[in-house]
Amino acid sequence: MVAQLMKWHYLLILALLLIAAYLIIPKEGRREVVVGTIQGGISTLDIMEADWMKVVRFDKPLDLSQALSRGEVDVAVITAEMYAKFAEKDKDLKVIAADMLQNQAIIGIEDIRELKGKRVGATTASGTYAMFLAYLNLSGLSQKDIIVVDAPPLQLVQALERKDVDAIVCWEPIASKLIAKGYKHVDFIKLAERYLGRKPVMLVWVAKASFLGRPEAKEFIEMRERAASEWGKRAPEALKKLYNMSDGEISVLMRRVEIVRGLPKEDIIAAWELASAGGYISEGLIEELKGRAFWEG
């Protein structure tokens, strides 16, 4: 009887050791997944964690594009129009999911038509500026009707606070920080609803077709879907730490930001069309991308 109990005791210990080994030791064949993004903007990546995932934040879109092309980055979260720019040359790059609807804003005004004759600060090399120009044209104004002050995002905030400009064009988390201070604003998504009758996607997840054939791809996509579903619970604490935000700023941001599930193709195409109207990409490229951009996995 004692011998039998000892046997079961050892078998139980062996089973526990095997379970621990399975959990601790990396699964055979699993490789590190390198995720790229642009410095300074929010996404569901901010609440994604895994010991097999490495995050690289780039200062320049060109550097991220080249890293994707060379295979140094497996998957990235970028703006929809930035994807179009990248995919113009890299035909192996696919959109695998949407992440957020447009959350950019014009800070300092209540109606876009107020901008006539005003000094507007913007980062003119960005896709966001192209979107702004498209909305400006839809409102009946044009770039000729405003005085453009070109500067990086943080310098734009300083210019607004010094009243060197009348309004600035920006994105999260800068937009919510300024709105929380009481600045008037016009949201891009509201302009889209007014002029287009739909809500364009701002951020998309993209990956090389070669990565999507790896076993890690399925696990990564599932993790991203969990992050999207848990955004409301987990984002406030994560964003506070990452972007040094107050409770009031977080409250504004959580009301403004809308996470997207799945792959709403028409809302991504709407973003491309705005970028084209603003001169960021060509109309012909959009037609080409409609046939090859979206992952069908």
Tab-separated table of N, CA and C in Angstrom, residues 70-206:
chain	number	residue	atom	x	y	z
A	70	ARG	N	13.186	44.620	-45.587
A	70	ARG	CA	14.341	43.745	-45.345
A	70	ARG	C	14.001	42.548	-44.470
A	71	GLY	N	12.787	42.507	-43.930
A	71	GLY	CA	12.399	41.400	-43.065
A	71	GLY	C	12.870	41.556	-41.631
A	72	GLU	N	13.336	42.755	-41.260
A	72	GLU	CA	13.789	42.999	-39.884
A	72	GLU	C	12.604	43.252	-38.953
A	73	VAL	N	11.466	43.618	-39.535
A	73	VAL	CA	10.209	43.784	-38.801
A	73	VAL	C	9.185	42.856	-39.438
A	74	ASP	N	8.476	42.088	-38.606
A	74	ASP	CA	7.507	41.113	-39.116
A	74	ASP	C	6.132	41.721	-39.354
A	75	VAL	N	5.715	42.574	-38.439
A	75	VAL	CA	4.368	43.134	-38.475
A	75	VAL	C	4.439	44.550	-37.922
A	76	ALA	N	3.539	45.438	-38.385
A	76	ALA	CA	3.586	46.829	-37.934
A	76	ALA	C	2.183	47.399	-37.828
A	77	VAL	N	2.029	48.393	-36.958
A	77	VAL	CA	0.780	49.145	-36.875
A	77	VAL	C	1.098	50.572	-37.310
A	78	ILE	N	0.457	51.004	-38.404
A	78	ILE	CA	0.748	52.293	-39.030
A	78	ILE	C	-0.554	52.897	-39.549
A	79	THR	N	-0.497	54.141	-40.023
A	79	THR	CA	-1.704	54.752	-40.580
A	79	THR	C	-2.059	54.081	-41.904
A	80	ALA	N	-3.338	54.130	-42.241
A	80	ALA	CA	-3.815	53.500	-43.478
A	80	ALA	C	-3.127	54.089	-44.702
A	81	GLU	N	-2.929	55.411	-44.697
A	81	GLU	CA	-2.295	56.044	-45.855
A	81	GLU	C	-0.799	55.745	-45.917
A	82	MET	N	-0.170	55.543	-44.746
A	82	MET	CA	1.245	55.171	-44.729
A	82	MET	C	1.418	53.775	-45.329
A	83	TYR	N	0.469	52.882	-45.011
A	83	TYR	CA	0.511	51.553	-45.637
A	83	TYR	C	0.500	51.689	-47.158
A	84	ALA	N	-0.388	52.542	-47.670
A	84	ALA	CA	-0.494	52.704	-49.125
A	84	ALA	C	0.836	53.153	-49.720
A	85	LYS	N	1.506	54.078	-49.035
A	85	LYS	CA	2.825	54.545	-49.487
A	85	LYS	C	3.818	53.387	-49.519
A	86	PHE	N	3.855	52.617	-48.426
A	86	PHE	CA	4.789	51.493	-48.330
A	86	PHE	C	4.493	50.452	-49.414
A	87	ALA	N	3.193	50.133	-49.573
A	87	ALA	CA	2.786	49.047	-50.469
A	87	ALA	C	2.942	49.399	-51.936
A	88	GLU	N	3.123	50.679	-52.232
A	88	GLU	CA	3.343	51.077	-53.623
A	88	GLU	C	4.591	50.394	-54.182
A	89	LYS	N	5.611	50.228	-53.319
A	89	LYS	CA	6.850	49.567	-53.737
A	89	LYS	C	6.933	48.126	-53.241
A	90	ASP	N	6.393	47.876	-52.043
A	90	ASP	CA	6.481	46.540	-51.443
A	90	ASP	C	5.164	45.800	-51.671
A	91	LYS	N	5.077	45.060	-52.746
A	91	LYS	CA	3.819	44.411	-53.126
A	91	LYS	C	3.530	43.168	-52.288
A	92	ASP	N	4.466	42.788	-51.417
A	92	ASP	CA	4.285	41.632	-50.539
A	92	ASP	C	3.629	42.027	-49.216
A	93	LEU	N	3.378	43.329	-49.024
A	93	LEU	CA	2.848	43.833	-47.755
A	93	LEU	C	1.322	43.791	-47.770
A	94	LYS	N	0.735	43.207	-46.714
A	94	LYS	CA	-0.713	43.025	-46.644
A	94	LYS	C	-1.307	43.731	-45.423
A	95	VAL	N	-2.536	44.212	-45.565
A	95	VAL	CA	-3.300	44.716	-44.417
A	95	VAL	C	-3.994	43.519	-43.783
A	96	ILE	N	-3.725	43.275	-42.498
A	96	ILE	CA	-4.300	42.095	-41.846
A	96	ILE	C	-5.435	42.442	-40.880
A	97	ALA	N	-5.498	43.708	-40.434
A	97	ALA	CA	-6.569	44.121	-39.520
A	97	ALA	C	-6.582	45.637	-39.420
A	98	ALA	N	-7.730	46.180	-39.057
A	98	ALA	CA	-7.818	47.603	-38.711
A	98	ALA	C	-7.570	47.731	-37.214
A	99	ASP	N	-7.210	48.935	-36.776
A	99	ASP	CA	-6.919	49.130	-35.353
A	99	ASP	C	-7.779	50.225	-34.730
A	100	MET	N	-7.756	51.428	-35.316
A	100	MET	CA	-8.517	52.553	-34.766
A	100	MET	C	-9.120	53.383	-35.890
A	101	LEU	N	-10.255	53.999	-35.598
A	101	LEU	CA	-10.807	55.000	-36.503
A	101	LEU	C	-10.008	56.293	-36.359
A	102	GLN	N	-10.214	57.216	-37.284
A	102	GLN	CA	-9.485	58.483	-37.232
A	102	GLN	C	-9.699	59.177	-35.884
A	103	ASN	N	-8.595	59.588	-35.241
A	103	ASN	CA	-8.708	60.327	-33.975
A	103	ASN	C	-7.966	61.662	-34.029
A	104	GLN	N	-7.561	62.080	-35.236
A	104	GLN	CA	-6.894	63.370	-35.365
A	104	GLN	C	-7.895	64.500	-35.123
A	105	ALA	N	-7.355	65.685	-34.836
A	105	ALA	CA	-8.230	66.832	-34.573
A	105	ALA	C	-7.544	68.123	-34.997
A	106	ILE	N	-8.366	69.117	-35.273
A	106	ILE	CA	-7.887	70.488	-35.466
A	106	ILE	C	-8.170	71.207	-34.156
A	107	ILE	N	-7.127	71.615	-33.467
A	107	ILE	CA	-7.263	72.234	-32.151
A	107	ILE	C	-7.220	73.753	-32.283
A	108	GLY	N	-8.184	74.436	-31.642
A	108	GLY	CA	-8.190	75.896	-31.633
A	108	GLY	C	-9.394	76.519	-32.312
A	109	ILE	N	-10.249	75.696	-32.922
A	109	ILE	CA	-11.447	76.195	-33.613
A	109	ILE	C	-12.626	75.275	-33.319
A	110	GLU	N	-13.836	75.739	-33.654
A	110	GLU	CA	-15.034	74.920	-33.488
A	110	GLU	C	-15.626	74.480	-34.821
A	111	ASP	N	-15.205	75.140	-35.905
A	111	ASP	CA	-15.697	74.803	-37.244
A	111	ASP	C	-14.541	74.988	-38.217
A	112	ILE	N	-14.338	74.019	-39.090
A	112	ILE	CA	-13.196	74.066	-40.005
A	112	ILE	C	-13.226	75.313	-40.891
A	113	ARG	N	-14.422	75.842	-41.150
A	113	ARG	CA	-14.527	77.023	-42.012
A	113	ARG	C	-14.012	78.294	-41.341
A	114	GLU	N	-13.767	78.217	-40.020
A	114	GLU	CA	-13.177	79.354	-39.301
A	114	GLU	C	-11.714	79.575	-39.681
A	115	LEU	N	-11.111	78.606	-40.363
A	115	LEU	CA	-9.675	78.669	-40.636
A	115	LEU	C	-9.297	79.668	-41.730
A	116	LYS	N	-10.250	80.186	-42.450
A	116	LYS	CA	-9.927	81.103	-43.547
A	116	LYS	C	-9.117	82.296	-43.033
A	117	GLY	N	-7.915	82.459	-43.608
A	117	GLY	CA	-7.037	83.556	-43.224
A	117	GLY	C	-6.256	83.325	-41.947
A	118	LYS	N	-6.403	82.136	-41.331
A	118	LYS	CA	-5.755	81.851	-40.044
A	118	LYS	C	-4.416	81.133	-40.233
A	119	ARG	N	-3.581	81.232	-39.179
A	119	ARG	CA	-2.295	80.525	-39.146
A	119	ARG	C	-2.537	79.116	-38.592
A	120	VAL	N	-2.208	78.111	-39.397
A	120	VAL	CA	-2.478	76.722	-39.016
A	120	VAL	C	-1.163	75.957	-38.923
A	121	GLY	N	-0.873	75.426	-37.747
A	121	GLY	CA	0.331	74.624	-37.553
A	121	GLY	C	0.068	73.170	-37.903
A	122	ALA	N	1.002	72.564	-38.625
A	122	ALA	CA	0.829	71.161	-39.025
A	122	ALA	C	2.182	70.565	-39.393
A	123	THR	N	2.261	69.240	-39.298
A	123	THR	CA	3.436	68.509	-39.782
A	123	THR	C	3.127	68.127	-41.224
A	124	THR	N	3.604	68.924	-42.167
A	124	THR	CA	3.122	68.832	-43.547
A	124	THR	C	3.570	67.574	-44.286
A	125	ALA	N	4.604	66.883	-43.782
A	125	ALA	CA	5.052	65.656	-44.446
A	125	ALA	C	4.194	64.452	-44.066
A	126	SER	N	3.263	64.637	-43.156
A	126	SER	CA	2.470	63.514	-42.643
A	126	SER	C	1.222	63.258	-43.477
A	127	GLY	N	0.731	62.023	-43.381
A	127	GLY	CA	-0.535	61.688	-44.009
A	127	GLY	C	-1.687	62.440	-43.370
A	128	THR	N	-1.558	62.752	-42.087
A	128	THR	CA	-2.601	63.511	-41.391
A	128	THR	C	-2.810	64.875	-42.038
A	129	TYR	N	-1.719	65.504	-42.483
A	129	TYR	CA	-1.853	66.807	-43.147
A	129	TYR	C	-2.599	66.660	-44.475
A	130	ALA	N	-2.323	65.568	-45.192
A	130	ALA	CA	-3.048	65.318	-46.444
A	130	ALA	C	-4.541	65.140	-46.173
A	131	MET	N	-4.864	64.421	-45.090
A	131	MET	CA	-6.268	64.258	-44.700
A	131	MET	C	-6.897	65.619	-44.399
A	132	PHE	N	-6.154	66.440	-43.666
A	132	PHE	CA	-6.632	67.780	-43.323
A	132	PHE	C	-6.944	68.587	-44.582
A	133	LEU	N	-6.044	68.540	-45.570
A	133	LEU	CA	-6.274	69.275	-46.818
A	133	LEU	C	-7.527	68.777	-47.528
A	134	ALA	N	-7.745	67.457	-47.477
A	134	ALA	CA	-8.946	66.896	-48.108
A	134	ALA	C	-10.204	67.437	-47.433
A	135	TYR	N	-10.208	67.457	-46.103
A	135	TYR	CA	-11.365	67.988	-45.375
A	135	TYR	C	-11.526	69.488	-45.621
A	136	LEU	N	-10.396	70.190	-45.723
A	136	LEU	CA	-10.438	71.630	-46.003
A	136	LEU	C	-11.124	71.876	-47.348
A	137	ASN	N	-10.744	71.081	-48.350
A	137	ASN	CA	-11.356	71.215	-49.678
A	137	ASN	C	-12.845	70.883	-49.644
A	138	LEU	N	-13.204	69.857	-48.884
A	138	LEU	CA	-14.612	69.466	-48.777
A	138	LEU	C	-15.450	70.559	-48.114
A	139	SER	N	-14.797	71.364	-47.264
A	139	SER	CA	-15.514	72.437	-46.562
A	139	SER	C	-15.717	73.670	-47.436
A	140	GLY	N	-15.061	73.683	-48.604
A	140	GLY	CA	-15.165	74.837	-49.487
A	140	GLY	C	-13.951	75.742	-49.449
A	141	LEU	N	-12.976	75.420	-48.592
A	141	LEU	CA	-11.734	76.189	-48.531
A	141	LEU	C	-10.628	75.415	-49.239
A	142	SER	N	-9.435	75.997	-49.296
A	142	SER	CA	-8.276	75.307	-49.865
A	142	SER	C	-7.029	75.743	-49.104
A	143	GLN	N	-5.902	75.141	-49.441
A	143	GLN	CA	-4.644	75.485	-48.778
A	143	GLN	C	-4.304	76.966	-48.972
A	144	LYS	N	-4.755	77.550	-50.068
A	144	LYS	CA	-4.479	78.967	-50.334
A	144	LYS	C	-5.189	79.892	-49.346
A	145	ASP	N	-6.216	79.363	-48.679
A	145	ASP	CA	-7.001	80.193	-47.754
A	145	ASP	C	-6.409	80.255	-46.352
A	146	ILE	N	-5.340	79.489	-46.101
A	146	ILE	CA	-4.741	79.468	-44.762
A	146	ILE	C	-3.251	79.781	-44.844
A	147	ILE	N	-2.667	80.109	-43.706
A	147	ILE	CA	-1.221	80.328	-43.600
A	147	ILE	C	-0.650	79.117	-42.869
A	148	VAL	N	0.114	78.295	-43.570
A	148	VAL	CA	0.607	77.039	-43.000
A	148	VAL	C	1.934	77.260	-42.282
A	149	VAL	N	2.012	76.778	-41.047
A	149	VAL	CA	3.249	76.807	-40.265
A	149	VAL	C	3.676	75.359	-40.055
A	150	ASP	N	4.765	74.953	-40.689
A	150	ASP	CA	5.209	73.555	-40.648
A	150	ASP	C	6.141	73.327	-39.458
A	151	ALA	N	5.852	72.299	-38.654
A	151	ALA	CA	6.701	71.984	-37.497
A	151	ALA	C	6.366	70.582	-36.997
A	152	PRO	N	7.289	69.947	-36.244
A	152	PRO	CA	6.992	68.652	-35.616
A	152	PRO	C	5.897	68.810	-34.558
A	153	PRO	N	5.241	67.712	-34.176
A	153	PRO	CA	4.090	67.783	-33.259
A	153	PRO	C	4.322	68.554	-31.961
A	154	LEU	N	5.399	68.272	-31.243
A	154	LEU	CA	5.603	68.939	-29.954
A	154	LEU	C	5.842	70.438	-30.121
A	155	GLN	N	6.507	70.827	-31.192
A	155	GLN	CA	6.711	72.254	-31.455
A	155	GLN	C	5.398	72.945	-31.821
A	156	LEU	N	4.487	72.198	-32.430
A	156	LEU	CA	3.172	72.755	-32.741
A	156	LEU	C	2.420	73.112	-31.462
A	157	VAL	N	2.506	72.247	-30.471
A	157	VAL	CA	1.841	72.505	-29.191
A	157	VAL	C	2.391	73.786	-28.566
A	158	GLN	N	3.713	73.925	-28.580
A	158	GLN	CA	4.339	75.125	-28.016
A	158	GLN	C	3.906	76.378	-28.774
A	159	ALA	N	3.817	76.269	-30.098
A	159	ALA	CA	3.393	77.414	-30.915
A	159	ALA	C	1.955	77.811	-30.590
A	160	LEU	N	1.094	76.818	-30.368
A	160	LEU	CA	-0.305	77.098	-30.022
A	160	LEU	C	-0.389	77.787	-28.662
A	161	GLU	N	0.381	77.287	-27.704
A	161	GLU	CA	0.354	77.864	-26.357
A	161	GLU	C	0.907	79.287	-26.340
A	162	ARG	N	1.869	79.574	-27.230
A	162	ARG	CA	2.422	80.938	-27.324
A	162	ARG	C	1.558	81.841	-28.201
A	163	LYS	N	0.535	81.257	-28.830
A	163	LYS	CA	-0.352	81.963	-29.760
A	163	LYS	C	0.383	82.431	-31.015
A	164	ASP	N	1.418	81.664	-31.388
A	164	ASP	CA	2.105	81.921	-32.652
A	164	ASP	C	1.288	81.391	-33.830
A	165	VAL	N	0.359	80.484	-33.532
A	165	VAL	CA	-0.577	79.972	-34.539
A	165	VAL	C	-1.982	80.038	-33.948
A	166	ASP	N	-2.974	80.016	-34.823
A	166	ASP	CA	-4.367	80.074	-34.367
A	166	ASP	C	-4.955	78.686	-34.128
A	167	ALA	N	-4.398	77.699	-34.817
A	167	ALA	CA	-4.893	76.325	-34.694
A	167	ALA	C	-3.781	75.372	-35.105
A	168	ILE	N	-3.878	74.126	-34.646
A	168	ILE	CA	-2.917	73.107	-35.081
A	168	ILE	C	-3.660	71.829	-35.456
A	169	VAL	N	-3.028	71.040	-36.309
A	169	VAL	CA	-3.552	69.736	-36.706
A	169	VAL	C	-2.700	68.679	-36.008
A	170	CYS	N	-3.327	67.794	-35.242
A	170	CYS	CA	-2.544	66.821	-34.468
A	170	CYS	C	-3.330	65.533	-34.274
A	171	TRP	N	-2.698	64.579	-33.594
A	171	TRP	CA	-3.319	63.274	-33.325
A	171	TRP	C	-3.084	62.909	-31.873
A	172	GLU	N	-3.551	61.727	-31.489
A	172	GLU	CA	-3.417	61.278	-30.103
A	172	GLU	C	-1.982	60.845	-29.790
A	173	PRO	N	-1.525	61.068	-28.533
A	173	PRO	CA	-2.282	61.576	-27.383
A	173	PRO	C	-2.287	63.097	-27.241
A	174	ILE	N	-1.622	63.811	-28.165
A	174	ILE	CA	-1.553	65.270	-28.057
A	174	ILE	C	-2.946	65.888	-28.081
A	175	ALA	N	-3.815	65.385	-28.968
A	175	ALA	CA	-5.152	65.974	-29.112
A	175	ALA	C	-5.909	65.972	-27.786
A	176	SER	N	-5.940	64.838	-27.104
A	176	SER	CA	-6.695	64.754	-25.846
A	176	SER	C	-6.070	65.597	-24.744
A	177	LYS	N	-4.753	65.711	-24.743
A	177	LYS	CA	-4.093	66.553	-23.738
A	177	LYS	C	-4.527	68.008	-23.892
A	178	LEU	N	-4.656	68.470	-25.124
A	178	LEU	CA	-5.061	69.857	-25.362
A	178	LEU	C	-6.558	70.057	-25.133
A	179	ILE	N	-7.358	69.086	-25.544
A	179	ILE	CA	-8.810	69.182	-25.331
A	179	ILE	C	-9.122	69.213	-23.838
A	180	ALA	N	-8.374	68.432	-23.052
A	180	ALA	CA	-8.579	68.411	-21.599
A	180	ALA	C	-8.264	69.766	-20.963
A	181	LYS	N	-7.433	70.565	-21.624
A	181	LYS	CA	-7.105	71.907	-21.123
A	181	LYS	C	-8.171	72.933	-21.499
A	182	GLY	N	-9.144	72.511	-22.297
A	182	GLY	CA	-10.232	73.413	-22.651
A	182	GLY	C	-10.164	74.005	-24.040
A	183	TYR	N	-9.203	73.572	-24.850
A	183	TYR	CA	-9.107	74.094	-26.214
A	183	TYR	C	-10.301	73.647	-27.056
A	184	LYS	N	-10.800	74.552	-27.876
A	184	LYS	CA	-11.841	74.198	-28.846
A	184	LYS	C	-11.229	73.246	-29.874
A	185	HIS	N	-12.080	72.450	-30.520
A	185	HIS	CA	-11.519	71.493	-31.478
A	185	HIS	C	-12.569	71.007	-32.469
A	186	VAL	N	-12.069	70.504	-33.585
A	186	VAL	CA	-12.898	69.836	-34.591
A	186	VAL	C	-12.272	68.470	-34.842
A	187	ASP	N	-13.043	67.408	-34.638
A	187	ASP	CA	-12.537	66.050	-34.832
A	187	ASP	C	-12.621	65.637	-36.301
A	188	PHE	N	-11.567	64.995	-36.793
A	188	PHE	CA	-11.579	64.479	-38.165
A	188	PHE	C	-12.772	63.550	-38.392
A	189	ILE	N	-13.057	62.699	-37.409
A	189	ILE	CA	-14.110	61.700	-37.602
A	189	ILE	C	-15.474	62.371	-37.782
A	190	LYS	N	-15.670	63.522	-37.129
A	190	LYS	CA	-16.923	64.266	-37.298
A	190	LYS	C	-16.996	64.889	-38.694
A	191	LEU	N	-15.846	65.357	-39.189
A	191	LEU	CA	-15.805	65.892	-40.550
A	191	LEU	C	-16.111	64.788	-41.563
A	192	ALA	N	-15.587	63.592	-41.309
A	192	ALA	CA	-15.841	62.463	-42.210
A	192	ALA	C	-17.324	62.113	-42.236
A	193	GLU	N	-17.940	62.108	-41.069
A	193	GLU	CA	-19.374	61.802	-41.008
A	193	GLU	C	-20.187	62.873	-41.739
A	194	ARG	N	-19.749	64.143	-41.597
A	194	ARG	CA	-20.478	65.239	-42.237
A	194	ARG	C	-20.347	65.201	-43.759
A	195	TYR	N	-19.113	65.011	-44.240
A	195	TYR	CA	-18.866	65.143	-45.675
A	195	TYR	C	-18.893	63.821	-46.446
A	196	LEU	N	-18.606	62.707	-45.747
A	196	LEU	CA	-18.520	61.416	-46.438
A	196	LEU	C	-19.618	60.440	-46.034
A	197	GLY	N	-20.200	60.667	-44.867
A	197	GLY	CA	-21.222	59.752	-44.383
A	197	GLY	C	-20.671	58.429	-43.895
A	198	ARG	N	-19.382	58.388	-43.552
A	198	ARG	CA	-18.777	57.165	-43.022
A	198	ARG	C	-17.615	57.518	-42.102
A	199	LYS	N	-17.041	56.498	-41.454
A	199	LYS	CA	-15.950	56.706	-40.506
A	199	LYS	C	-14.676	56.029	-41.021
A	200	PRO	N	-13.738	56.785	-41.572
A	200	PRO	CA	-12.509	56.179	-42.098
A	200	PRO	C	-11.612	55.613	-40.990
A	201	VAL	N	-10.892	54.567	-41.341
A	201	VAL	CA	-9.915	53.960	-40.431
A	201	VAL	C	-8.641	54.793	-40.436
A	202	MET	N	-8.064	54.991	-39.262
A	202	MET	CA	-6.787	55.699	-39.168
A	202	MET	C	-5.609	54.724	-39.172
A	203	LEU	N	-5.657	53.730	-38.274
A	203	LEU	CA	-4.533	52.805	-38.109
A	203	LEU	C	-4.881	51.409	-38.604
A	204	VAL	N	-3.893	50.760	-39.215
A	204	VAL	CA	-4.055	49.375	-39.664
A	204	VAL	C	-2.844	48.553	-39.236
A	205	TRP	N	-3.066	47.252	-39.103
A	205	TRP	CA	-1.976	46.305	-38.869
A	205	TRP	C	-1.570	45.719	-40.214
A	206	VAL	N	-0.271	45.700	-40.483
A	206	VAL	CA	0.225	45.192	-41.764
A	206	VAL	C	1.342	44.182	-41.520
